[in-house]
C-alpha positions as semicolon CSV with decimal commas, in nm:
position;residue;x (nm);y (nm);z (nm)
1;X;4,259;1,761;2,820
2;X;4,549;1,591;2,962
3;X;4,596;1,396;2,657
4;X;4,575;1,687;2,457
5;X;4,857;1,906;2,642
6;X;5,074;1,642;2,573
7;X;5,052;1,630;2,220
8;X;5,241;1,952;2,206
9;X;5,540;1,820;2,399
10;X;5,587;1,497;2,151
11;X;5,928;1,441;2,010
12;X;6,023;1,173;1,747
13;X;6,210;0,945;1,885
14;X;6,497;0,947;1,624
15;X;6,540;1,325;1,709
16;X;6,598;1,248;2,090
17;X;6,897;1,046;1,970
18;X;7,033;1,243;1,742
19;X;7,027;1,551;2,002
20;X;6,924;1,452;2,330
21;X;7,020;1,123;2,398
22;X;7,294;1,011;2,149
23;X;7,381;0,691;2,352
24;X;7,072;0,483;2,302
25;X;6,960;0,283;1,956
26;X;6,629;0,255;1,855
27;X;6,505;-0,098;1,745
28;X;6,179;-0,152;1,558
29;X;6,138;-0,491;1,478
30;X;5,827;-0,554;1,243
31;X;5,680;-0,879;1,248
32;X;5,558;-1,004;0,885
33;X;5,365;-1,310;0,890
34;X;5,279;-1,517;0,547
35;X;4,954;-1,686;0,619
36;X;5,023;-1,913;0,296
37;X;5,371;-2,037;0,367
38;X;5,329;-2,022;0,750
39;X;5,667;-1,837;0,764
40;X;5,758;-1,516;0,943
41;X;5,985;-1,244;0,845
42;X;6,117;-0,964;1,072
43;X;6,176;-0,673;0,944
44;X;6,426;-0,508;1,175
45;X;6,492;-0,138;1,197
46;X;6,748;0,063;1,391
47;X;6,813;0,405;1,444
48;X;7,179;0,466;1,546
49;X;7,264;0,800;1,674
50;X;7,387;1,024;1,407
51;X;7,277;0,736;1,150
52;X;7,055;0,723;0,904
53;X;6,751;0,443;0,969
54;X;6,928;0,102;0,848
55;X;6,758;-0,223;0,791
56;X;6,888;-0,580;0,880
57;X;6,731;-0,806;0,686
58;X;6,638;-1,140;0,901
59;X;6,596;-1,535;0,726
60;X;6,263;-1,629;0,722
61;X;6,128;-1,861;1,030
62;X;5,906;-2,104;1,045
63;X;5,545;-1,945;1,194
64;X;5,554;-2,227;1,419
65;X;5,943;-2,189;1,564
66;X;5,908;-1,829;1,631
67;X;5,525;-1,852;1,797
68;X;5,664;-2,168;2,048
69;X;6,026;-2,000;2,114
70;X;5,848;-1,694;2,225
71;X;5,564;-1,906;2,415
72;X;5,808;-2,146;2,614
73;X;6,010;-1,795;2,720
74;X;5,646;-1,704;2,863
75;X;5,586;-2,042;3,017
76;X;5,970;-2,067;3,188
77;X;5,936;-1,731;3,326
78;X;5,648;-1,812;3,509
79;X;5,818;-2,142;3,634
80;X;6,058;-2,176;3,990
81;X;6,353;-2,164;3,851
82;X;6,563;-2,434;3,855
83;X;6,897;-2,542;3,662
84;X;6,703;-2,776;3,356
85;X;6,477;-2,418;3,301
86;X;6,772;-2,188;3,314
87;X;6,931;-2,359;3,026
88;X;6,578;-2,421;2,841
89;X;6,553;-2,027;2,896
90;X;6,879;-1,920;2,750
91;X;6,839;-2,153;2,447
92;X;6,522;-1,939;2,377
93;X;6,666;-1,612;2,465
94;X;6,951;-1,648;2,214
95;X;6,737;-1,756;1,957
96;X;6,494;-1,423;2,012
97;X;6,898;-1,201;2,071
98;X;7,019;-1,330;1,729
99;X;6,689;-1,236;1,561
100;X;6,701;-0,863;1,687
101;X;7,028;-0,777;1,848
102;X;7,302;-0,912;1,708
103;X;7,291;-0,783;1,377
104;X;7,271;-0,414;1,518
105;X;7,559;-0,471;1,766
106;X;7,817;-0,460;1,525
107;X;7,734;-0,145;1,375
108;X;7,718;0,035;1,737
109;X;8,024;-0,001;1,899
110;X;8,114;0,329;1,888
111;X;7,861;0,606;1,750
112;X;8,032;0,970;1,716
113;X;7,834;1,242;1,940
114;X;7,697;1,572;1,796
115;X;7,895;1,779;1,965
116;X;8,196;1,563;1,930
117;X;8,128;1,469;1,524
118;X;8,327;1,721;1,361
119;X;8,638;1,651;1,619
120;X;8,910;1,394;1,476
121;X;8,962;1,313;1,817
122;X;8,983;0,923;1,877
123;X;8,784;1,087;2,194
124;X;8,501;1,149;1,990
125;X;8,373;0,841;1,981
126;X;8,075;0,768;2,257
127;X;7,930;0,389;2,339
128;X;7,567;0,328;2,301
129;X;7,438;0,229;2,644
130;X;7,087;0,205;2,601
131;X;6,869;0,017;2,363
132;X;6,475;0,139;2,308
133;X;6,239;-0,123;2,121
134;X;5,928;-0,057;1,988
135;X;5,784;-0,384;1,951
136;X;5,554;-0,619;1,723
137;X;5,329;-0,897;1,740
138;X;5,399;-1,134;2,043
139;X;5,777;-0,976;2,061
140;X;5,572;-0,733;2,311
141;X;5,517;-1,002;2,569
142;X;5,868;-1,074;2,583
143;X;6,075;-0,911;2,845
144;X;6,424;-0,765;2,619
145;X;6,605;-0,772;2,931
146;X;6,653;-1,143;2,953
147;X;6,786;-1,140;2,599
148;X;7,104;-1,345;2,592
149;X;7,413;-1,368;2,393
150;X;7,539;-1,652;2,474
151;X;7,772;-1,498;2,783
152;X;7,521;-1,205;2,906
153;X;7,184;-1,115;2,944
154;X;7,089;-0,808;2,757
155;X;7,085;-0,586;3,078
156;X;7,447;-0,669;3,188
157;X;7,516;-0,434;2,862
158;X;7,225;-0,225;2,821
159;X;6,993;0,005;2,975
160;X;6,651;-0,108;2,852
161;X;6,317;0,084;2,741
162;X;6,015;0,010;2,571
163;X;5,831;0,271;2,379
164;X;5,511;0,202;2,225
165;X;5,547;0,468;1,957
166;X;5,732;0,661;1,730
167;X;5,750;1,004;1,966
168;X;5,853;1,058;2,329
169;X;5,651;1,289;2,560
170;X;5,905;1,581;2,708
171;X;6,219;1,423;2,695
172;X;6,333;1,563;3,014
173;X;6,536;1,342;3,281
174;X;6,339;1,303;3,595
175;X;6,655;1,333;3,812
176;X;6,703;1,733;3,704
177;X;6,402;1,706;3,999
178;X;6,381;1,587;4,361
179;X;6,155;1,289;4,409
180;X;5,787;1,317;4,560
181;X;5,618;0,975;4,585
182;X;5,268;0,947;4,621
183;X;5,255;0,575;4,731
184;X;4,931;0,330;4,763
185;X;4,966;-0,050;4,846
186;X;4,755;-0,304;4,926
187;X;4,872;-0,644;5,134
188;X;4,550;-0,820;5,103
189;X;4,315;-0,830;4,823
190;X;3,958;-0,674;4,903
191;X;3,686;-0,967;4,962
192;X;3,517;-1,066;4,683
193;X;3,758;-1,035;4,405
194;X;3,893;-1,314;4,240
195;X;4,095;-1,624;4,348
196;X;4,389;-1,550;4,129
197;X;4,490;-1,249;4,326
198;X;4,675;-1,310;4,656
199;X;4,813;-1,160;4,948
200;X;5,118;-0,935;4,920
201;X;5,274;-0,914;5,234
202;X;5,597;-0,745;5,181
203;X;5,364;-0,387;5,021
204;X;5,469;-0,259;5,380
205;X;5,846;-0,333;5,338
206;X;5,833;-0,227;4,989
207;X;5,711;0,147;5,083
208;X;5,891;0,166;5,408
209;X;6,254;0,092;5,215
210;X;6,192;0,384;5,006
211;X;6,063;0,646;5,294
212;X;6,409;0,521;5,443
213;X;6,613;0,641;5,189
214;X;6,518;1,002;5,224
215;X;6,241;0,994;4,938
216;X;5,970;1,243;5,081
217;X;5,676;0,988;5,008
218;X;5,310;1,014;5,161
219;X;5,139;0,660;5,213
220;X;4,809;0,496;5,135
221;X;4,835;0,183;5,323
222;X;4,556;-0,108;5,270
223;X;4,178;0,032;5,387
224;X;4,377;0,386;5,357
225;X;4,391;0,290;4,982
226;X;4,064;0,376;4,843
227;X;3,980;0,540;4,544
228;X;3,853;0,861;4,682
229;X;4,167;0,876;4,893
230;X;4,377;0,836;4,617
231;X;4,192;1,087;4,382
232;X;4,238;1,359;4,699
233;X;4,542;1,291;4,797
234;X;4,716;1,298;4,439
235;X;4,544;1,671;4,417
236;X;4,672;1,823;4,721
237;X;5,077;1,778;4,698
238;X;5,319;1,825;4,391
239;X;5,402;1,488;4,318
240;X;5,574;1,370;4,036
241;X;5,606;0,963;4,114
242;X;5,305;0,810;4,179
243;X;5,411;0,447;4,338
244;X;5,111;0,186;4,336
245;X;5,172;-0,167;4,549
246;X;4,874;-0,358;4,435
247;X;4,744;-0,622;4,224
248;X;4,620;-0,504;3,878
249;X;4,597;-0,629;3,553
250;X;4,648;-0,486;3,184
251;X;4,502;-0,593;2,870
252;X;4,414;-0,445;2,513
253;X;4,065;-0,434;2,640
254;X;3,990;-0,123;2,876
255;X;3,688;-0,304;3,058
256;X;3,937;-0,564;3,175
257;X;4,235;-0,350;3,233
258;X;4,217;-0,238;3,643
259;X;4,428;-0,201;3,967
260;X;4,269;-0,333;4,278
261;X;4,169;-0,110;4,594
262;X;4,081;-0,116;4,926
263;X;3,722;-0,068;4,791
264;X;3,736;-0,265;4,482
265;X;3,886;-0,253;4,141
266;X;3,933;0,084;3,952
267;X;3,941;0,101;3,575
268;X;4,123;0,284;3,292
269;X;3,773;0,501;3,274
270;X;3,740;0,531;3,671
271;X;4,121;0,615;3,682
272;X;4,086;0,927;3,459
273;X;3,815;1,045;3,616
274;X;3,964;1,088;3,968
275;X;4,287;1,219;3,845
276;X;4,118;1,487;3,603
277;X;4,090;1,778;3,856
278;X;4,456;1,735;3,876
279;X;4,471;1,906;3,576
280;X;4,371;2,227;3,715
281;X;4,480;2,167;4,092
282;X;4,812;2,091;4,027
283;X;5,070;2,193;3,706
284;X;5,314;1,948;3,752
285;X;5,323;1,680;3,569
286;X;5,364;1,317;3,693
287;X;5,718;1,201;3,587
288;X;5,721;0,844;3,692
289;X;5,409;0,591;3,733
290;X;5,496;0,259;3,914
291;X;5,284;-0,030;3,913
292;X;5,522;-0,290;4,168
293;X;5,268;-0,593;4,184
294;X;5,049;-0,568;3,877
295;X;5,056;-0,756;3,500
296;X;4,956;-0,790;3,185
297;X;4,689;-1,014;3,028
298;X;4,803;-1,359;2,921
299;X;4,789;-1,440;2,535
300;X;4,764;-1,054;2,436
301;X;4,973;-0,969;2,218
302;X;4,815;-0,577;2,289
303;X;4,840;-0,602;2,663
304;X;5,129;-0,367;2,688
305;X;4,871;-0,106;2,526
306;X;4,635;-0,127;2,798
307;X;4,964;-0,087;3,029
308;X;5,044;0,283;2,878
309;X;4,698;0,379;2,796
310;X;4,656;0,367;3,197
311;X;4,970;0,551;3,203
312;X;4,879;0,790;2,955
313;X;4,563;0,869;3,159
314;X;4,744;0,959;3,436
315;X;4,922;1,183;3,249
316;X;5,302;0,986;3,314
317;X;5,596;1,014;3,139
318;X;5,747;0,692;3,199
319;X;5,552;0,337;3,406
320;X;5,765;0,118;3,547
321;X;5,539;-0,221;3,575
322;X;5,600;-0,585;3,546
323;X;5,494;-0,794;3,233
324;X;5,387;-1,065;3,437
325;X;5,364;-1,198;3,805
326;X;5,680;-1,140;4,018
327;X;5,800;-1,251;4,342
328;X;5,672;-1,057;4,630
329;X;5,991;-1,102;4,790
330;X;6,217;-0,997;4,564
331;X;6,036;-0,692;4,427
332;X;6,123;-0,483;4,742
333;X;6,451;-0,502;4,699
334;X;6,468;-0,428;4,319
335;X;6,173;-0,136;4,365
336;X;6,416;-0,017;4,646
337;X;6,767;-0,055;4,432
338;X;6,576;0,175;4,168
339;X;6,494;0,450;4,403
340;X;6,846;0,423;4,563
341;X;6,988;0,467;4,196
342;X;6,721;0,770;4,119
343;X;6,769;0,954;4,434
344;X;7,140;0,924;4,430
345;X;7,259;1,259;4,445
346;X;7,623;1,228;4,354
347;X;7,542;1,121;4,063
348;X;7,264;1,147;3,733
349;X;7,137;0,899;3,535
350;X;6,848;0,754;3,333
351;X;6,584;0,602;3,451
352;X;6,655;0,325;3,248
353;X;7,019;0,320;3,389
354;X;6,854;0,278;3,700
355;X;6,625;-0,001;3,620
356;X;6,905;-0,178;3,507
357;X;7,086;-0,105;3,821
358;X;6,811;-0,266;4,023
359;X;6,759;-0,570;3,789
360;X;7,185;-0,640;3,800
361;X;7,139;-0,563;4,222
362;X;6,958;-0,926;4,158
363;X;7,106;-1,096;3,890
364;X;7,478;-1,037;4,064
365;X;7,301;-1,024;4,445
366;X;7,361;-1,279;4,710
367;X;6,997;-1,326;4,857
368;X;6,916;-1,609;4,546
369;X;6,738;-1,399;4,301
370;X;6,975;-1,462;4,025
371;X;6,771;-1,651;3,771
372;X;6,550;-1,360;3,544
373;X;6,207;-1,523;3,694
374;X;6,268;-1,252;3,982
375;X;6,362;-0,962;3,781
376;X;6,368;-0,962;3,368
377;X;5,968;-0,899;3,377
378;X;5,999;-0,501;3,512
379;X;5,984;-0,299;3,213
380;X;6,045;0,096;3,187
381;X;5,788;0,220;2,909
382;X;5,791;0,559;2,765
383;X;6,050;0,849;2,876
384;X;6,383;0,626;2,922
385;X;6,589;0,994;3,012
């Protein structure tokens, strides 16, 4: 049912562009690979706003070359960073930038604005601030953020989005609408589960800096956290973020895609069952899901599916979730910098503006959580706006 209502509010992406949204460029990089010559060709598409669909064609690489630059970015990001790893990092990064960024970026430095385009106005002219990809292959495991140019990472430019089709679900911006969190965390895992899941003992912290910034938020704290607690308490109050501090993980597999409660793991299939009555409890809609200490399967190439299918089942516009494991000490303070930025009420802007806020609040910060290890891995999927 949920599923179903929302197939009525789909909107190509290219048409947000060219009338909603005419800032952001659309990237679809297809990933071609020749099983004979071991060689891979990208295929890279852009939609510019108020431009037709272009192609840039990309020199062949060898299968080998663009499998290990793409795996070593995976393996650094999950290393402590240190100076030797920040270069190794870039290296890669550039290599992955040149193959999908830099031949759009010199068709987009100015884009002309619907209402602006038949103006002769040197005014007319608006600057694209946000790139969408819809990705390919193993591109999807890597985090666009940490993209570099050779001076910048990606984000010091861009606002950043990943959307894992060709059509966006109500593009409406969540700020037109005061926040109401519906927040879960869990410190500890429950006993029982597995070894690879530790504690997280800044959840508190991380729920408590967002209450403090005036977000009205109602908390499920560790044996509060169950999933009959969470299936009630997401019926009885009009919330449109739903905030979850836990340990989960996402793969292309729904039997192995979960988030971990107080009582035990729940699944994709669990997960729609206790959020169906919200369908006919509750009209709105929920505008932002946030998964703060969850990731997604190593060596899937599909793992971000399992991410939005979850998201999809809760009926969300947009997740915010990490591609892999993050510090638990610096993911307060980017969660917090994103809030800060979305509940700002001087001024409106995307979520994916805000995201990028947060992630530059650590790149640029002075508490040592410059390198991308601690922030290029959250990724904003779906409804950028």
């Amino acid at each position: 049912f949920r599923e179903a209502c929302l197939e009525g509010q789909r909107v190509l992406l290219d048409e947000v562009v060219d009338q909603e949204n005419p800032t952001t460029t659309i990237v679809y990089p297809i990933v071609l690979r020749d099983r004979a010559t071991k060689m891979v060709t990208i295929q890279v598409i852009a939609k510019i706003p108020n431009q037709p669909l272009k192609r840039y064609p990309i020199p062949a690489i060898p299968e080998a070359e663009f499998d290990g630059t793409l795996n070593q970015l995976q393996k650094l990001l999950a290393e402590t960073p240190t100076n030797s790893n920040q270069t190794d990092l870039r290296a890669n990064a550039q290599k992955v930038y040149k193959w999908l960024v830099a031949p759009i970026e010199q068709d987009i430095q100015t884009v002309e604005s619907p209402q602006t385009k038949a103006t002769t106005s040197s005014q007319a002219a608006v600057k694209v601030d946000t790139f969408v990809f819809v990705l390919d292959d193993a591109l999807r495991n890597v985090p666009m953020a940490l993209l570099w140019d050779g001076q910048q990472y990606l984000i010091e430019k861009y606002g950043i989005a990943l959307s894992l089709g060709l059509q966006l679900f109500d593009p409406k911006p969540i700020a037109r609408e005061p926040l109401k969190v519906l927040a879960a965390g869990l410190s500890e895992p429950p006993k029982g589960s597995s070894q690879e899941f530790g504690s997280l003992p800044n959840v508190e912290f991380e729920i408590d800096a967002i209450a403090k910034l005036g977000v009205p938020i109602t908390s499920l704290l560790n044996q509060e956290f169950t999933s009959d607690r969470l299936g009630t308490q997401i019926n009885a109050d009009p919330f449109n973020v739903v905030h979850l501090a836990t340990h989960g993980k996402f793969s292309s597999r729904a039997e192995d895609t979960f988030i971990l409660a107080a009582d035990g793991p729940i699944n994709v299939t669990q997960f729609d069952s206790l959020l169906r009555s919200r369908d006919l409890a509750r009209p709105e809609a929920i505008q932002l899901l946030v998964l703060s200490a969850c990731q997604t399967a190593t060596n899937d190439n599909r793992a971000t599916l399992g991410l939005a299918g979850f998201a999809v089942r809760a009926g969300a516009r947009s997740t915010l979730a990490s591609l892999r494991n993050v510090s638990d000490e610096s993911t307060p303070l980017l969660i917090e910098e994103f809030y800060r930025e979305l509940n700002n009420p001087k001024e409106t802007i995307t979520k994916a503006e805000a995201l990028r806020r947060a992630q530059i609040s650590l790149l640029k910060g002075p508490r040592g959580y410059t390198a991308p290890q601690y922030w290029a891995a959250y990724v904003l999927i779906g409804n950028w706006l």
